Short mmCIF file of N, CA and C in Angstrom, two decimals:
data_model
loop_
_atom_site.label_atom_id
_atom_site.label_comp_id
_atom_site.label_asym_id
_atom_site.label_seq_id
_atom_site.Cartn_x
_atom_site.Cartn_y
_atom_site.Cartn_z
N UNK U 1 201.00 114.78 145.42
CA UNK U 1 201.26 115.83 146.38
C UNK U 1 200.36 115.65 147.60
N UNK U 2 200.70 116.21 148.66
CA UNK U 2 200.07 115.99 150.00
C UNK U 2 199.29 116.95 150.15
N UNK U 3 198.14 116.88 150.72
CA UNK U 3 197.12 117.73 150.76
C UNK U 3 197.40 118.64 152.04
N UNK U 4 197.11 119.63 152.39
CA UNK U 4 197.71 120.63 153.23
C UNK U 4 196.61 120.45 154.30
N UNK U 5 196.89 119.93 155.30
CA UNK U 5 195.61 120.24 156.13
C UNK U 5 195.10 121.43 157.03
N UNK U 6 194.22 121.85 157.53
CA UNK U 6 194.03 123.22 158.24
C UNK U 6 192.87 123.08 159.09
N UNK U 7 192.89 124.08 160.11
CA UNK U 7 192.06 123.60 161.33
C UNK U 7 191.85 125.36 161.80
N UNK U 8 190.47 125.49 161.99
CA UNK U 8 190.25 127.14 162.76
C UNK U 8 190.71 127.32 163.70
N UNK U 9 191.65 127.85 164.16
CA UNK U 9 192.36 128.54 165.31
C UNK U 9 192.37 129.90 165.81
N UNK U 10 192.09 130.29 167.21
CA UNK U 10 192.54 131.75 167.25
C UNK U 10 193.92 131.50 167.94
N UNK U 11 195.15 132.12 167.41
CA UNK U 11 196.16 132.32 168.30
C UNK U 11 196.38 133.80 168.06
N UNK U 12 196.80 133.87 169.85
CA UNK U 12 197.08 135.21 170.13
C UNK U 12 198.20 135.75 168.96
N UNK U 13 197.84 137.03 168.96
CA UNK U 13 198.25 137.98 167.98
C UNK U 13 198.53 137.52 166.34
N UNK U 14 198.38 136.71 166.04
CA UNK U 14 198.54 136.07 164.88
C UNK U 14 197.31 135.77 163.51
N UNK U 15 196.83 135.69 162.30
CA UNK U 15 196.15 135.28 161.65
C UNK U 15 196.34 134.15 161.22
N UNK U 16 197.16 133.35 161.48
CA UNK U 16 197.50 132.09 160.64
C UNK U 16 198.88 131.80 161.25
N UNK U 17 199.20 130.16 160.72
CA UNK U 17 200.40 129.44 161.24
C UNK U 17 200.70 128.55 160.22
N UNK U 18 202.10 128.52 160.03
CA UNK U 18 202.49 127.16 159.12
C UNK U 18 203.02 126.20 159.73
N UNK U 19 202.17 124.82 160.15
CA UNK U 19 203.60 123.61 160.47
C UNK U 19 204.04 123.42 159.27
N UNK U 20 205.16 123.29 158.66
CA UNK U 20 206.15 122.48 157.00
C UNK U 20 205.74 120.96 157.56
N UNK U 21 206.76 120.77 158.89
CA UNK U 21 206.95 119.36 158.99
C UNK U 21 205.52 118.35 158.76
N UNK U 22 204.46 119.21 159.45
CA UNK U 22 203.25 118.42 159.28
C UNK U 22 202.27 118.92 158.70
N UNK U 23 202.59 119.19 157.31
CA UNK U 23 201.68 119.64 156.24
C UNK U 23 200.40 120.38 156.71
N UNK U 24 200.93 121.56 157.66
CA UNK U 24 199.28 121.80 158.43
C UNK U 24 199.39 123.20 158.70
N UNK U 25 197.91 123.60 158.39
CA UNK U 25 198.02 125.49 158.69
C UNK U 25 196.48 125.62 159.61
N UNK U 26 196.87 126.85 160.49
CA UNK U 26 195.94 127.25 161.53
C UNK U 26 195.39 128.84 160.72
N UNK U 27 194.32 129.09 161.01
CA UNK U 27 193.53 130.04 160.33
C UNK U 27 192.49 130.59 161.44
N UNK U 28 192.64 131.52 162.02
CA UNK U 28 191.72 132.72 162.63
C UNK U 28 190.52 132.53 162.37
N UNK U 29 189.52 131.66 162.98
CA UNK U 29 188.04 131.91 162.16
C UNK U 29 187.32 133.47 161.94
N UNK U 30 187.73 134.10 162.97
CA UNK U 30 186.78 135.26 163.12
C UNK U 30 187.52 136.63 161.52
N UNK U 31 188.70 136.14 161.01
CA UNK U 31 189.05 136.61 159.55
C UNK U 31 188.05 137.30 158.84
N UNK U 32 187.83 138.56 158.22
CA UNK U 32 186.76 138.46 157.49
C UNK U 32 186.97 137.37 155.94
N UNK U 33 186.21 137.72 154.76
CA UNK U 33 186.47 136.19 153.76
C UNK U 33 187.65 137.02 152.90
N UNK U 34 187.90 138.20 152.50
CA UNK U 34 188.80 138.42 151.58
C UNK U 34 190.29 138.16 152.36
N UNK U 35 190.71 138.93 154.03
CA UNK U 35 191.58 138.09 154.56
C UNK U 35 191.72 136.74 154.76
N UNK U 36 190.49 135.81 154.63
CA UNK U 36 190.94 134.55 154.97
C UNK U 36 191.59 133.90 154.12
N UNK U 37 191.00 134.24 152.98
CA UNK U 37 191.64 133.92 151.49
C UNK U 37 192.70 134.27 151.71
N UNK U 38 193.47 135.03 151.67
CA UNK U 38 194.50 136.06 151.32
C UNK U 38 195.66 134.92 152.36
N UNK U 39 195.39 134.73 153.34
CA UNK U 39 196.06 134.54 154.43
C UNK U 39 196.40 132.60 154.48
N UNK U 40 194.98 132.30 154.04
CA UNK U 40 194.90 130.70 153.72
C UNK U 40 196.12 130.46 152.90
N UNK U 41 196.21 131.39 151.65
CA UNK U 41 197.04 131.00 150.99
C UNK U 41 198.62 131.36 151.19
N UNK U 42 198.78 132.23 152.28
CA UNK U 42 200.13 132.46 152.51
C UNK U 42 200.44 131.23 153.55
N UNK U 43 199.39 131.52 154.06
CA UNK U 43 200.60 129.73 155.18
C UNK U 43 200.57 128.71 154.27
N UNK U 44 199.73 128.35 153.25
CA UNK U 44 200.07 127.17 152.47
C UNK U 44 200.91 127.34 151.75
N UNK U 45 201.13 128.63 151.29
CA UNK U 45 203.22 128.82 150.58
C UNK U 45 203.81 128.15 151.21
N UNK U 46 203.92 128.94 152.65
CA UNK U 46 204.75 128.28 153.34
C UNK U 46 205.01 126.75 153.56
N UNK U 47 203.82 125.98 153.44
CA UNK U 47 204.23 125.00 153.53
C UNK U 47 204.57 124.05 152.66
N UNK U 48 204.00 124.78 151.17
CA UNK U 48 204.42 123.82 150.42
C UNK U 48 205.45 124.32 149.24
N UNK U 49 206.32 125.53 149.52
CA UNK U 49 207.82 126.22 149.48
C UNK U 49 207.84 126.42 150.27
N UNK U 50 208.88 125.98 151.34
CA UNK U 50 209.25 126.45 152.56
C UNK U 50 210.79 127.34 152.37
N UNK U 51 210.88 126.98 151.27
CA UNK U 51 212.20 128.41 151.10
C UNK U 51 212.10 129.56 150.51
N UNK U 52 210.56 129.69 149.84
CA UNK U 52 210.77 131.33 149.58
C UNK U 52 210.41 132.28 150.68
N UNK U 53 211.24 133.59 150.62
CA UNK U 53 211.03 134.39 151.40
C UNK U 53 209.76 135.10 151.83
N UNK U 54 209.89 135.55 152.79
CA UNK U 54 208.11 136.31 153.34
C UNK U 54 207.80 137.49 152.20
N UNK U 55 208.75 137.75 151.85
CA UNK U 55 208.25 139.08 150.77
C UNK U 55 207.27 138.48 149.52
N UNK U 56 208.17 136.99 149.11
CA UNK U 56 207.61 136.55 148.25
C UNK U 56 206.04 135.95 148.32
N UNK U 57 206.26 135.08 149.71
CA UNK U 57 204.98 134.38 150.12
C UNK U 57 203.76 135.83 150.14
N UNK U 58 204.06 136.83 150.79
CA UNK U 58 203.49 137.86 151.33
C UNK U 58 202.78 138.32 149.19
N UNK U 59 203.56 138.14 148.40
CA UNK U 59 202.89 138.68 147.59
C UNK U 59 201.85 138.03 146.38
N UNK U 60 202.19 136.54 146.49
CA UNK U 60 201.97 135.49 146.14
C UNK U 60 200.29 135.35 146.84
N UNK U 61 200.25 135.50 148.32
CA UNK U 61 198.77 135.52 149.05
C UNK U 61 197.96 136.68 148.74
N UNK U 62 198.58 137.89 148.42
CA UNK U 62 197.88 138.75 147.98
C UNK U 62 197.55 138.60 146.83
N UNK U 63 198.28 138.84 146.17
CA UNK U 63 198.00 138.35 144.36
C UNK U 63 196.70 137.16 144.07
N UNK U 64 196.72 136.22 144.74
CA UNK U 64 195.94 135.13 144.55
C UNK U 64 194.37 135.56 145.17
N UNK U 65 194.68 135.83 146.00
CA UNK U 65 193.48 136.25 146.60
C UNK U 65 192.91 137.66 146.30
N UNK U 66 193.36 138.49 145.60
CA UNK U 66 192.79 139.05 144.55
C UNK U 66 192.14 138.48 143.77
N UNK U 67 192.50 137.82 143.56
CA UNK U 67 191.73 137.57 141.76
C UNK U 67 191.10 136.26 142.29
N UNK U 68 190.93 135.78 143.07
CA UNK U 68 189.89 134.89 144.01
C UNK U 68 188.84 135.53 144.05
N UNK U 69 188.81 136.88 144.63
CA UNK U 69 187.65 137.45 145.23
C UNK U 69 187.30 138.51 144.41
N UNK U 70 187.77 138.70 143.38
CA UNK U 70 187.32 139.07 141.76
C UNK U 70 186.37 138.43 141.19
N UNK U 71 186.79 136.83 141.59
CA UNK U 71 186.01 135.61 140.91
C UNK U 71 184.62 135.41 141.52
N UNK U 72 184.81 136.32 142.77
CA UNK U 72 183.83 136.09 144.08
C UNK U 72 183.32 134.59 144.48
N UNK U 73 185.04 134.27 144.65
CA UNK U 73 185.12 132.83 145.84
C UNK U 73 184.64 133.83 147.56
N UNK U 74 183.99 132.64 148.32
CA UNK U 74 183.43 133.59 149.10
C UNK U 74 183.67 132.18 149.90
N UNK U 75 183.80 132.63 151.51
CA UNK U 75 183.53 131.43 152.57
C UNK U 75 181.97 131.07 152.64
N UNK U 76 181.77 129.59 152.67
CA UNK U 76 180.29 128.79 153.09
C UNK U 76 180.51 129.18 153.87
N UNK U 77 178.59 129.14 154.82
CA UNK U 77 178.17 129.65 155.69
C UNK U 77 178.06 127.85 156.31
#
């Protein structure tokens, strides 16, 4: 499998971006860590199912990142 790549981005009005075609997601640095989680993992749905729906992706990033930050995965400084 291809590793998803990702790069800190601010884009206007947005927390995150999925390219599919080029295995690549943009991420808001200024996120606090339980959204970044949360959010990391919804553009990487996207990119690596690019056919399930936003409801699904949308619950899939939450879900995960719950119990991420249960585990207290936390962003390095």
């Amino acid at each position: 499998m291809r590793k998803v790549r990702f790069k800190f981005k601010r884009n206007a009005g947005v927390w995150g971006l999925a390219f599919v075609e080029q295995h690549r997601i943009e991420l808001d640095p200024y996120l606090d860590d339980k959204t970044l989680i949360d959010i990391a993992i919804h553009e990487t749905t996207h990119v690596v199912a690019p056919d399930l729906s936003e409801e699904c992706v949308d619950r899939i990033g939450r879900a995960c990142a719950d119990v991420l930050w249960r585990l207290k995965f936390r962003r390095e400084e």
